[in-house]
């Protein structure tokens, strides 16, 4: 009788199973299933399991179709495509934050303890030594600075009328890059990969049917 949801990673090997994951969640009685794009911790992990920007769009389209079929809530919680300069998540909106296992106040659980990170600018306070209120004020400044960086990056794309790269189009990947979590990442042209999800149909904007839910 305890309410629960399921969170599932979107990788190259799970792409053909999106509908099966949704069916399993429904049969188990989950209130929702949240799909999350891969947040890679190495170039090898990204090459082996990550999707191109086109593949992500097709996957999000398929998830949107499932969301319209099932009664339970279905959406993409992490890594989704979003070019809206408004706060894209609860962490940057200031309605959610993270406390890691060491009692430190950090901006986001996805950034916390990231393997291979070169820095931790998202860590703003040690709550073992100072009050939450003081740390939270610093956290709001960190979030505001990040929103401004993202806004300027999106304005630059619009000004040049260029196609956004994956690490700017995804707010989560943009934060990983901004906060020094993926020092190995070097921008490169996307390599084409096959996607066994949809065989036809025009792409649908994810923002039409996807909404990040509170977990």
PDB file of N, CA, C and O in Angstrom, residues 120-163:
ATOM      1  N   UNK A 120      33.746  20.883  -7.399  1.00  0.00           N
ATOM      2  CA  UNK A 120      32.452  20.763  -6.724  1.00  0.00           C
ATOM      3  C   UNK A 120      31.879  22.144  -6.409  1.00  0.00           C
ATOM      4  O   UNK A 120      31.532  22.436  -5.265  1.00  0.00           O
ATOM      5  N   UNK A 121      31.749  23.025  -7.390  1.00  0.00           N
ATOM      6  CA  UNK A 121      31.189  24.347  -7.115  1.00  0.00           C
ATOM      7  C   UNK A 121      29.703  24.314  -6.753  1.00  0.00           C
ATOM      8  O   UNK A 121      29.150  25.326  -6.308  1.00  0.00           O
ATOM      9  N   UNK A 122      29.067  23.159  -6.957  1.00  0.00           N
ATOM     10  CA  UNK A 122      27.661  23.012  -6.590  1.00  0.00           C
ATOM     11  C   UNK A 122      27.487  22.767  -5.095  1.00  0.00           C
ATOM     12  O   UNK A 122      26.376  22.834  -4.576  1.00  0.00           O
ATOM     13  N   UNK A 123      28.577  22.484  -4.368  1.00  0.00           N
ATOM     14  CA  UNK A 123      28.533  22.297  -2.915  1.00  0.00           C
ATOM     15  C   UNK A 123      28.696  23.662  -2.268  1.00  0.00           C
ATOM     16  O   UNK A 123      29.711  24.335  -2.476  1.00  0.00           O
ATOM     17  N   UNK A 124      27.702  24.098  -1.485  1.00  0.00           N
ATOM     18  CA  UNK A 124      27.722  25.465  -0.965  1.00  0.00           C
ATOM     19  C   UNK A 124      27.859  25.556   0.553  1.00  0.00           C
ATOM     20  O   UNK A 124      28.183  26.626   1.073  1.00  0.00           O
ATOM     21  N   UNK A 125      27.615  24.461   1.271  1.00  0.00           N
ATOM     22  CA  UNK A 125      27.662  24.558   2.729  1.00  0.00           C
ATOM     23  C   UNK A 125      27.828  23.185   3.364  1.00  0.00           C
ATOM     24  O   UNK A 125      27.324  22.184   2.847  1.00  0.00           O
ATOM     25  N   UNK A 126      28.534  23.160   4.496  1.00  0.00           N
ATOM     26  CA  UNK A 126      28.620  21.974   5.334  1.00  0.00           C
ATOM     27  C   UNK A 126      27.648  22.172   6.481  1.00  0.00           C
ATOM     28  O   UNK A 126      27.890  22.971   7.400  1.00  0.00           O
ATOM     29  N   UNK A 127      26.525  21.470   6.434  1.00  0.00           N
ATOM     30  CA  UNK A 127      25.470  21.676   7.427  1.00  0.00           C
ATOM     31  C   UNK A 127      25.826  21.102   8.783  1.00  0.00           C
ATOM     32  O   UNK A 127      25.081  21.294   9.755  1.00  0.00           O
ATOM     33  N   UNK A 128      26.954  20.422   8.888  1.00  0.00           N
ATOM     34  CA  UNK A 128      27.446  20.006  10.196  1.00  0.00           C
ATOM     35  C   UNK A 128      28.017  21.195  10.971  1.00  0.00           C
ATOM     36  O   UNK A 128      28.187  21.122  12.190  1.00  0.00           O
ATOM     37  N   UNK A 129      28.325  22.271  10.239  1.00  0.00           N
ATOM     38  CA  UNK A 129      29.011  23.410  10.854  1.00  0.00           C
ATOM     39  C   UNK A 129      28.259  24.723  10.748  1.00  0.00           C
ATOM     40  O   UNK A 129      28.585  25.682  11.446  1.00  0.00           O
ATOM     41  N   UNK A 130      27.276  24.817   9.859  1.00  0.00           N
ATOM     42  CA  UNK A 130      26.563  26.077   9.714  1.00  0.00           C
ATOM     43  C   UNK A 130      25.084  25.840   9.463  1.00  0.00           C
ATOM     44  O   UNK A 130      24.646  24.739   9.135  1.00  0.00           O
ATOM     45  N   UNK A 131      24.313  26.895   9.627  1.00  0.00           N
ATOM     46  CA  UNK A 131      22.867  26.794   9.492  1.00  0.00           C
ATOM     47  C   UNK A 131      22.451  26.617   8.038  1.00  0.00           C
ATOM     48  O   UNK A 131      23.105  27.122   7.130  1.00  0.00           O
ATOM     49  N   UNK A 132      21.331  25.949   7.883  1.00  0.00           N
ATOM     50  CA  UNK A 132      20.782  25.736   6.548  1.00  0.00           C
ATOM     51  C   UNK A 132      20.445  27.052   5.873  1.00  0.00           C
ATOM     52  O   UNK A 132      20.688  27.238   4.681  1.00  0.00           O
ATOM     53  N   UNK A 133      19.875  27.996   6.626  1.00  0.00           N
ATOM     54  CA  UNK A 133      19.433  29.258   6.043  1.00  0.00           C
ATOM     55  C   UNK A 133      20.580  29.997   5.370  1.00  0.00           C
ATOM     56  O   UNK A 133      20.425  30.543   4.266  1.00  0.00           O
ATOM     57  N   UNK A 134      21.752  30.018   6.008  1.00  0.00           N
ATOM     58  CA  UNK A 134      22.899  30.703   5.427  1.00  0.00           C
ATOM     59  C   UNK A 134      23.355  29.999   4.148  1.00  0.00           C
ATOM     60  O   UNK A 134      23.664  30.641   3.142  1.00  0.00           O
ATOM     61  N   UNK A 135      23.413  28.674   4.209  1.00  0.00           N
ATOM     62  CA  UNK A 135      23.807  27.913   3.036  1.00  0.00           C
ATOM     63  C   UNK A 135      22.816  28.062   1.899  1.00  0.00           C
ATOM     64  O   UNK A 135      23.202  28.141   0.725  1.00  0.00           O
ATOM     65  N   UNK A 136      21.530  28.118   2.235  1.00  0.00           N
ATOM     66  CA  UNK A 136      20.504  28.204   1.197  1.00  0.00           C
ATOM     67  C   UNK A 136      20.591  29.527   0.449  1.00  0.00           C
ATOM     68  O   UNK A 136      20.327  29.588  -0.762  1.00  0.00           O
ATOM     69  N   UNK A 137      20.969  30.602   1.134  1.00  0.00           N
ATOM     70  CA  UNK A 137      21.140  31.888   0.455  1.00  0.00           C
ATOM     71  C   UNK A 137      22.260  31.796  -0.584  1.00  0.00           C
ATOM     72  O   UNK A 137      22.130  32.324  -1.697  1.00  0.00           O
ATOM     73  N   UNK A 138      23.342  31.119  -0.242  1.00  0.00           N
ATOM     74  CA  UNK A 138      24.430  30.921  -1.211  1.00  0.00           C
ATOM     75  C   UNK A 138      23.965  30.039  -2.355  1.00  0.00           C
ATOM     76  O   UNK A 138      24.334  30.248  -3.520  1.00  0.00           O
ATOM     77  N   UNK A 139      23.154  29.038  -2.023  1.00  0.00           N
ATOM     78  CA  UNK A 139      22.641  28.142  -3.051  1.00  0.00           C
ATOM     79  C   UNK A 139      21.806  28.896  -4.070  1.00  0.00           C
ATOM     80  O   UNK A 139      21.900  28.638  -5.276  1.00  0.00           O
ATOM     81  N   UNK A 140      20.989  29.850  -3.606  1.00  0.00           N
ATOM     82  CA  UNK A 140      20.170  30.632  -4.523  1.00  0.00           C
ATOM     83  C   UNK A 140      21.041  31.459  -5.455  1.00  0.00           C
ATOM     84  O   UNK A 140      20.711  31.645  -6.627  1.00  0.00           O
ATOM     85  N   UNK A 141      22.176  31.957  -4.953  1.00  0.00           N
ATOM     86  CA  UNK A 141      23.070  32.734  -5.812  1.00  0.00           C
ATOM     87  C   UNK A 141      23.721  31.840  -6.868  1.00  0.00           C
ATOM     88  O   UNK A 141      23.870  32.236  -8.029  1.00  0.00           O
ATOM     89  N   UNK A 142      24.098  30.625  -6.463  1.00  0.00           N
ATOM     90  CA  UNK A 142      24.675  29.672  -7.417  1.00  0.00           C
ATOM     91  C   UNK A 142      23.659  29.347  -8.513  1.00  0.00           C
ATOM     92  O   UNK A 142      23.991  29.316  -9.699  1.00  0.00           O
ATOM     93  N   UNK A 143      22.404  29.117  -8.117  1.00  0.00           N
ATOM     94  CA  UNK A 143      21.350  28.807  -9.086  1.00  0.00           C
ATOM     95  C   UNK A 143      21.107  29.984 -10.024  1.00  0.00           C
ATOM     96  O   UNK A 143      20.951  29.813 -11.239  1.00  0.00           O
ATOM     97  N   UNK A 144      21.087  31.199  -9.467  1.00  0.00           N
ATOM     98  CA  UNK A 144      20.845  32.388 -10.285  1.00  0.00           C
ATOM     99  C   UNK A 144      21.971  32.590 -11.298  1.00  0.00           C
ATOM    100  O   UNK A 144      21.723  32.936 -12.467  1.00  0.00           O
ATOM    101  N   UNK A 145      23.207  32.373 -10.868  1.00  0.00           N
ATOM    102  CA  UNK A 145      24.345  32.508 -11.782  1.00  0.00           C
ATOM    103  C   UNK A 145      24.263  31.486 -12.914  1.00  0.00           C
ATOM    104  O   UNK A 145      24.567  31.793 -14.068  1.00  0.00           O
ATOM    105  N   UNK A 146      23.858  30.267 -12.579  1.00  0.00           N
ATOM    106  CA  UNK A 146      23.745  29.227 -13.595  1.00  0.00           C
ATOM    107  C   UNK A 146      22.636  29.530 -14.591  1.00  0.00           C
ATOM    108  O   UNK A 146      22.791  29.317 -15.800  1.00  0.00           O
ATOM    109  N   UNK A 147      21.522  30.037 -14.099  1.00  0.00           N
ATOM    110  CA  UNK A 147      20.432  30.419 -14.996  1.00  0.00           C
ATOM    111  C   UNK A 147      20.873  31.515 -15.958  1.00  0.00           C
ATOM    112  O   UNK A 147      20.504  31.507 -17.140  1.00  0.00           O
ATOM    113  N   UNK A 148      21.679  32.457 -15.466  1.00  0.00           N
ATOM    114  CA  UNK A 148      22.162  33.532 -16.325  1.00  0.00           C
ATOM    115  C   UNK A 148      23.115  32.992 -17.378  1.00  0.00           C
ATOM    116  O   UNK A 148      23.061  33.397 -18.554  1.00  0.00           O
ATOM    117  N   UNK A 149      24.017  32.081 -16.997  1.00  0.00           N
ATOM    118  CA  UNK A 149      24.920  31.465 -17.965  1.00  0.00           C
ATOM    119  C   UNK A 149      24.135  30.753 -19.058  1.00  0.00           C
ATOM    120  O   UNK A 149      24.444  30.864 -20.249  1.00  0.00           O
ATOM    121  N   UNK A 150      23.129  30.013 -18.643  1.00  0.00           N
ATOM    122  CA  UNK A 150      22.325  29.266 -19.614  1.00  0.00           C
ATOM    123  C   UNK A 150      21.555  30.215 -20.522  1.00  0.00           C
ATOM    124  O   UNK A 150      21.458  29.988 -21.733  1.00  0.00           O
ATOM    125  N   UNK A 151      21.004  31.283 -19.958  1.00  0.00           N
ATOM    126  CA  UNK A 151      20.260  32.252 -20.764  1.00  0.00           C
ATOM    127  C   UNK A 151      21.155  32.868 -21.836  1.00  0.00           C
ATOM    128  O   UNK A 151      20.759  32.986 -23.005  1.00  0.00           O
ATOM    129  N   UNK A 152      22.370  33.230 -21.465  1.00  0.00           N
ATOM    130  CA  UNK A 152      23.295  33.825 -22.425  1.00  0.00           C
ATOM    131  C   UNK A 152      23.683  32.830 -23.511  1.00  0.00           C
ATOM    132  O   UNK A 152      23.820  33.195 -24.687  1.00  0.00           O
ATOM    133  N   UNK A 153      23.869  31.560 -23.119  1.00  0.00           N
ATOM    134  CA  UNK A 153      24.215  30.529 -24.103  1.00  0.00           C
ATOM    135  C   UNK A 153      23.082  30.328 -25.097  1.00  0.00           C
ATOM    136  O   UNK A 153      23.315  30.190 -26.310  1.00  0.00           O
ATOM    137  N   UNK A 154      21.836  30.322 -24.613  1.00  0.00           N
ATOM    138  CA  UNK A 154      20.689  30.153 -25.502  1.00  0.00           C
ATOM    139  C   UNK A 154      20.504  31.382 -26.393  1.00  0.00           C
ATOM    140  O   UNK A 154      20.129  31.248 -27.569  1.00  0.00           O
ATOM    141  N   UNK A 155      20.763  32.569 -25.855  1.00  0.00           N
ATOM    142  CA  UNK A 155      20.672  33.783 -26.669  1.00  0.00           C
ATOM    143  C   UNK A 155      21.708  33.768 -27.788  1.00  0.00           C
ATOM    144  O   UNK A 155      21.433  34.212 -28.902  1.00  0.00           O
ATOM    145  N   UNK A 156      22.897  33.256 -27.491  1.00  0.00           N
ATOM    146  CA  UNK A 156      23.941  33.185 -28.503  1.00  0.00           C
ATOM    147  C   UNK A 156      23.533  32.251 -29.636  1.00  0.00           C
ATOM    148  O   UNK A 156      23.767  32.544 -30.813  1.00  0.00           O
ATOM    149  N   UNK A 157      22.905  31.124 -29.290  1.00  0.00           N
ATOM    150  CA  UNK A 157      22.420  30.193 -30.308  1.00  0.00           C
ATOM    151  C   UNK A 157      21.364  30.852 -31.185  1.00  0.00           C
ATOM    152  O   UNK A 157      21.385  30.749 -32.410  1.00  0.00           O
ATOM    153  N   UNK A 158      20.432  31.563 -30.537  1.00  0.00           N
ATOM    154  CA  UNK A 158      19.373  32.238 -31.287  1.00  0.00           C
ATOM    155  C   UNK A 158      19.938  33.343 -32.177  1.00  0.00           C
ATOM    156  O   UNK A 158      19.493  33.535 -33.314  1.00  0.00           O
ATOM    157  N   UNK A 159      20.932  34.065 -31.658  1.00  0.00           N
ATOM    158  CA  UNK A 159      21.517  35.166 -32.424  1.00  0.00           C
ATOM    159  C   UNK A 159      22.208  34.664 -33.679  1.00  0.00           C
ATOM    160  O   UNK A 159      22.114  35.274 -34.745  1.00  0.00           O
ATOM    161  N   UNK A 160      22.883  33.529 -33.563  1.00  0.00           N
ATOM    162  CA  UNK A 160      23.613  32.969 -34.698  1.00  0.00           C
ATOM    163  C   UNK A 160      22.735  32.086 -35.576  1.00  0.00           C
ATOM    164  O   UNK A 160      23.166  31.632 -36.630  1.00  0.00           O
ATOM    165  N   UNK A 161      21.514  31.818 -35.103  1.00  0.00           N
ATOM    166  CA  UNK A 161      20.584  30.943 -35.838  1.00  0.00           C
ATOM    167  C   UNK A 161      21.224  29.591 -36.147  1.00  0.00           C
ATOM    168  O   UNK A 161      21.103  29.052 -37.247  1.00  0.00           O
ATOM    169  N   UNK A 162      21.899  29.033 -35.153  1.00  0.00           N
ATOM    170  CA  UNK A 162      22.553  27.736 -35.305  1.00  0.00           C
ATOM    171  C   UNK A 162      21.786  26.662 -34.551  1.00  0.00           C
ATOM    172  O   UNK A 162      21.012  26.956 -33.637  1.00  0.00           O
ATOM    173  N   UNK A 163      22.002  25.420 -34.936  1.00  0.00           N
ATOM    174  CA  UNK A 163      21.390  24.302 -34.227  1.00  0.00           C
ATOM    175  C   UNK A 163      22.106  24.099 -32.891  1.00  0.00           C
ATOM    176  O   UNK A 163      23.341  24.099 -32.841  1.00  0.00           O
TER     177      UNK A 163
END
